[in-house]
């Protein structure tokens, strides 16, 4: 159990290092940061919050500290999620990953739409790229316009 709230522990770190520098120091497992945390008057609280004991060895948990910094930015929101909207996979935005493909059915088809009237039910057709190659070529080929009037 922590005697000092996490917010206070983070404020102490931010006041000593600045927020931007603190993030860099966390990612580098900087000796100055770790020494500060382990020799501070609240060292036991820092150990309980941001360190793990593995095989009788104290191991720094950078993920926990970075997550607390993110939460501190969202102080009044009561959420553990990042302040960024988007699609995420395993805590990282999928736009930063090249392993994501947007898949949808019929992406190898061309839709022949019918936009005559919104009230009538239209008979929309899907033309497959291989099976209906001639129809697709006809649809996508340049056209000449007859009796064209521009309004507006």
PDB file of N, CA and C in Angstrom, residues 42-80:
ATOM      1  N   UNK A  42      10.551   9.154  -0.326  1.00  0.00           N
ATOM      2  CA  UNK A  42       9.414   8.273  -0.629  1.00  0.00           C
ATOM      3  C   UNK A  42       9.862   7.035  -1.408  1.00  0.00           C
ATOM      4  N   UNK A  43      11.078   6.587  -1.193  1.00  0.00           N
ATOM      5  CA  UNK A  43      11.645   5.480  -1.968  1.00  0.00           C
ATOM      6  C   UNK A  43      10.786   4.221  -1.890  1.00  0.00           C
ATOM      7  N   UNK A  44      10.239   3.926  -0.730  1.00  0.00           N
ATOM      8  CA  UNK A  44       9.409   2.718  -0.607  1.00  0.00           C
ATOM      9  C   UNK A  44       8.163   2.804  -1.477  1.00  0.00           C
ATOM     10  N   UNK A  45       7.566   3.989  -1.563  1.00  0.00           N
ATOM     11  CA  UNK A  45       6.389   4.156  -2.420  1.00  0.00           C
ATOM     12  C   UNK A  45       6.765   4.026  -3.892  1.00  0.00           C
ATOM     13  N   UNK A  46       7.915   4.607  -4.283  1.00  0.00           N
ATOM     14  CA  UNK A  46       8.385   4.454  -5.660  1.00  0.00           C
ATOM     15  C   UNK A  46       8.638   2.974  -5.970  1.00  0.00           C
ATOM     16  N   UNK A  47       9.243   2.263  -5.023  1.00  0.00           N
ATOM     17  CA  UNK A  47       9.522   0.834  -5.234  1.00  0.00           C
ATOM     18  C   UNK A  47       8.226   0.046  -5.406  1.00  0.00           C
ATOM     19  N   UNK A  48       7.245   0.334  -4.562  1.00  0.00           N
ATOM     20  CA  UNK A  48       5.973  -0.395  -4.643  1.00  0.00           C
ATOM     21  C   UNK A  48       5.210  -0.086  -5.921  1.00  0.00           C
ATOM     22  N   UNK A  49       5.320   1.146  -6.404  1.00  0.00           N
ATOM     23  CA  UNK A  49       4.530   1.559  -7.567  1.00  0.00           C
ATOM     24  C   UNK A  49       5.211   1.254  -8.898  1.00  0.00           C
ATOM     25  N   UNK A  50       6.531   1.434  -8.979  1.00  0.00           N
ATOM     26  CA  UNK A  50       7.200   1.411 -10.280  1.00  0.00           C
ATOM     27  C   UNK A  50       8.324   0.384 -10.404  1.00  0.00           C
ATOM     28  N   UNK A  51       8.414  -0.519  -9.468  1.00  0.00           N
ATOM     29  CA  UNK A  51       9.430  -1.560  -9.536  1.00  0.00           C
ATOM     30  C   UNK A  51       8.783  -2.906  -9.238  1.00  0.00           C
ATOM     31  N   UNK A  52       9.381  -3.961  -9.775  1.00  0.00           N
ATOM     32  CA  UNK A  52       8.944  -5.332  -9.500  1.00  0.00           C
ATOM     33  C   UNK A  52      10.121  -6.079  -8.889  1.00  0.00           C
ATOM     34  N   UNK A  53       9.819  -7.045  -8.068  1.00  0.00           N
ATOM     35  CA  UNK A  53      10.877  -7.894  -7.523  1.00  0.00           C
ATOM     36  C   UNK A  53      10.828  -9.224  -8.268  1.00  0.00           C
ATOM     37  N   UNK A  54      11.907  -9.495  -8.997  1.00  0.00           N
ATOM     38  CA  UNK A  54      12.018 -10.730  -9.765  1.00  0.00           C
ATOM     39  C   UNK A  54      13.307 -11.418  -9.329  1.00  0.00           C
ATOM     40  N   UNK A  55      13.174 -12.614  -8.788  1.00  0.00           N
ATOM     41  CA  UNK A  55      14.321 -13.400  -8.301  1.00  0.00           C
ATOM     42  C   UNK A  55      15.173 -12.579  -7.329  1.00  0.00           C
ATOM     43  N   UNK A  56      14.519 -11.960  -6.363  1.00  0.00           N
ATOM     44  CA  UNK A  56      15.175 -11.134  -5.339  1.00  0.00           C
ATOM     45  C   UNK A  56      15.944  -9.951  -5.918  1.00  0.00           C
ATOM     46  N   UNK A  57      15.551  -9.505  -7.100  1.00  0.00           N
ATOM     47  CA  UNK A  57      16.185  -8.358  -7.737  1.00  0.00           C
ATOM     48  C   UNK A  57      15.114  -7.325  -8.050  1.00  0.00           C
ATOM     49  N   UNK A  58      15.422  -6.065  -7.795  1.00  0.00           N
ATOM     50  CA  UNK A  58      14.494  -4.975  -8.067  1.00  0.00           C
ATOM     51  C   UNK A  58      14.590  -4.608  -9.544  1.00  0.00           C
ATOM     52  N   UNK A  59      13.474  -4.694 -10.284  1.00  0.00           N
ATOM     53  CA  UNK A  59      13.452  -4.416 -11.722  1.00  0.00           C
ATOM     54  C   UNK A  59      12.514  -3.240 -11.973  1.00  0.00           C
ATOM     55  N   UNK A  60      13.002  -2.241 -12.721  1.00  0.00           N
ATOM     56  CA  UNK A  60      12.226  -1.040 -13.032  1.00  0.00           C
ATOM     57  C   UNK A  60      11.112  -1.378 -14.021  1.00  0.00           C
ATOM     58  N   UNK A  61       9.890  -0.952 -13.719  1.00  0.00           N
ATOM     59  CA  UNK A  61       8.729  -1.186 -14.587  1.00  0.00           C
ATOM     60  C   UNK A  61       8.403   0.111 -15.316  1.00  0.00           C
ATOM     61  N   UNK A  62       9.075   0.317 -16.445  1.00  0.00           N
ATOM     62  CA  UNK A  62       8.909   1.569 -17.185  1.00  0.00           C
ATOM     63  C   UNK A  62       7.482   1.743 -17.691  1.00  0.00           C
ATOM     64  N   UNK A  63       6.844   0.640 -18.052  1.00  0.00           N
ATOM     65  CA  UNK A  63       5.480   0.705 -18.581  1.00  0.00           C
ATOM     66  C   UNK A  63       4.520   1.301 -17.550  1.00  0.00           C
ATOM     67  N   UNK A  64       4.680   0.920 -16.291  1.00  0.00           N
ATOM     68  CA  UNK A  64       3.811   1.442 -15.228  1.00  0.00           C
ATOM     69  C   UNK A  64       3.996   2.941 -15.053  1.00  0.00           C
ATOM     70  N   UNK A  65       5.235   3.409 -15.090  1.00  0.00           N
ATOM     71  CA  UNK A  65       5.496   4.838 -14.906  1.00  0.00           C
ATOM     72  C   UNK A  65       5.005   5.646 -16.102  1.00  0.00           C
ATOM     73  N   UNK A  66       5.235   5.139 -17.318  1.00  0.00           N
ATOM     74  CA  UNK A  66       4.743   5.846 -18.508  1.00  0.00           C
ATOM     75  C   UNK A  66       3.218   5.903 -18.517  1.00  0.00           C
ATOM     76  N   UNK A  67       2.581   4.817 -18.112  1.00  0.00           N
ATOM     77  CA  UNK A  67       1.118   4.784 -18.052  1.00  0.00           C
ATOM     78  C   UNK A  67       0.598   5.802 -17.034  1.00  0.00           C
ATOM     79  N   UNK A  68       1.272   5.928 -15.916  1.00  0.00           N
ATOM     80  CA  UNK A  68       0.862   6.917 -14.907  1.00  0.00           C
ATOM     81  C   UNK A  68       1.015   8.337 -15.432  1.00  0.00           C
ATOM     82  N   UNK A  69       2.053   8.592 -16.219  1.00  0.00           N
ATOM     83  CA  UNK A  69       2.209   9.923 -16.816  1.00  0.00           C
ATOM     84  C   UNK A  69       1.068  10.221 -17.776  1.00  0.00           C
ATOM     85  N   UNK A  70       0.662   9.227 -18.562  1.00  0.00           N
ATOM     86  CA  UNK A  70      -0.476   9.399 -19.474  1.00  0.00           C
ATOM     87  C   UNK A  70      -1.749   9.697 -18.695  1.00  0.00           C
ATOM     88  N   UNK A  71      -1.977   8.943 -17.627  1.00  0.00           N
ATOM     89  CA  UNK A  71      -3.184   9.123 -16.819  1.00  0.00           C
ATOM     90  C   UNK A  71      -3.175  10.491 -16.163  1.00  0.00           C
ATOM     91  N   UNK A  72      -1.990  10.970 -15.762  1.00  0.00           N
ATOM     92  CA  UNK A  72      -1.908  12.271 -15.105  1.00  0.00           C
ATOM     93  C   UNK A  72      -2.382  13.373 -16.048  1.00  0.00           C
ATOM     94  N   UNK A  73      -2.124  13.216 -17.352  1.00  0.00           N
ATOM     95  CA  UNK A  73      -2.610  14.201 -18.318  1.00  0.00           C
ATOM     96  C   UNK A  73      -4.131  14.220 -18.349  1.00  0.00           C
ATOM     97  N   UNK A  74      -4.751  13.091 -18.087  1.00  0.00           N
ATOM     98  CA  UNK A  74      -6.206  12.970 -18.098  1.00  0.00           C
ATOM     99  C   UNK A  74      -6.735  12.969 -16.667  1.00  0.00           C
ATOM    100  N   UNK A  75      -6.237  13.868 -15.856  1.00  0.00           N
ATOM    101  CA  UNK A  75      -6.438  13.830 -14.412  1.00  0.00           C
ATOM    102  C   UNK A  75      -7.893  13.698 -13.981  1.00  0.00           C
ATOM    103  N   UNK A  76      -8.818  14.350 -14.666  1.00  0.00           N
ATOM    104  CA  UNK A  76     -10.204  14.347 -14.212  1.00  0.00           C
ATOM    105  C   UNK A  76     -11.089  13.404 -15.017  1.00  0.00           C
ATOM    106  N   UNK A  77     -10.512  12.464 -15.736  1.00  0.00           N
ATOM    107  CA  UNK A  77     -11.326  11.667 -16.644  1.00  0.00           C
ATOM    108  C   UNK A  77     -11.630  10.256 -16.153  1.00  0.00           C
ATOM    109  N   UNK A  78     -10.916   9.753 -15.171  1.00  0.00           N
ATOM    110  CA  UNK A  78     -11.140   8.409 -14.637  1.00  0.00           C
ATOM    111  C   UNK A  78     -11.015   7.331 -15.713  1.00  0.00           C
ATOM    112  N   UNK A  79      -9.965   7.372 -16.486  1.00  0.00           N
ATOM    113  CA  UNK A  79      -9.747   6.361 -17.515  1.00  0.00           C
ATOM    114  C   UNK A  79      -8.276   5.998 -17.564  1.00  0.00           C
ATOM    115  N   UNK A  80      -7.990   4.777 -17.997  1.00  0.00           N
ATOM    116  CA  UNK A  80      -6.598   4.368 -18.154  1.00  0.00           C
ATOM    117  C   UNK A  80      -6.179   4.408 -19.618  1.00  0.00           C
TER     118      UNK A  80
END
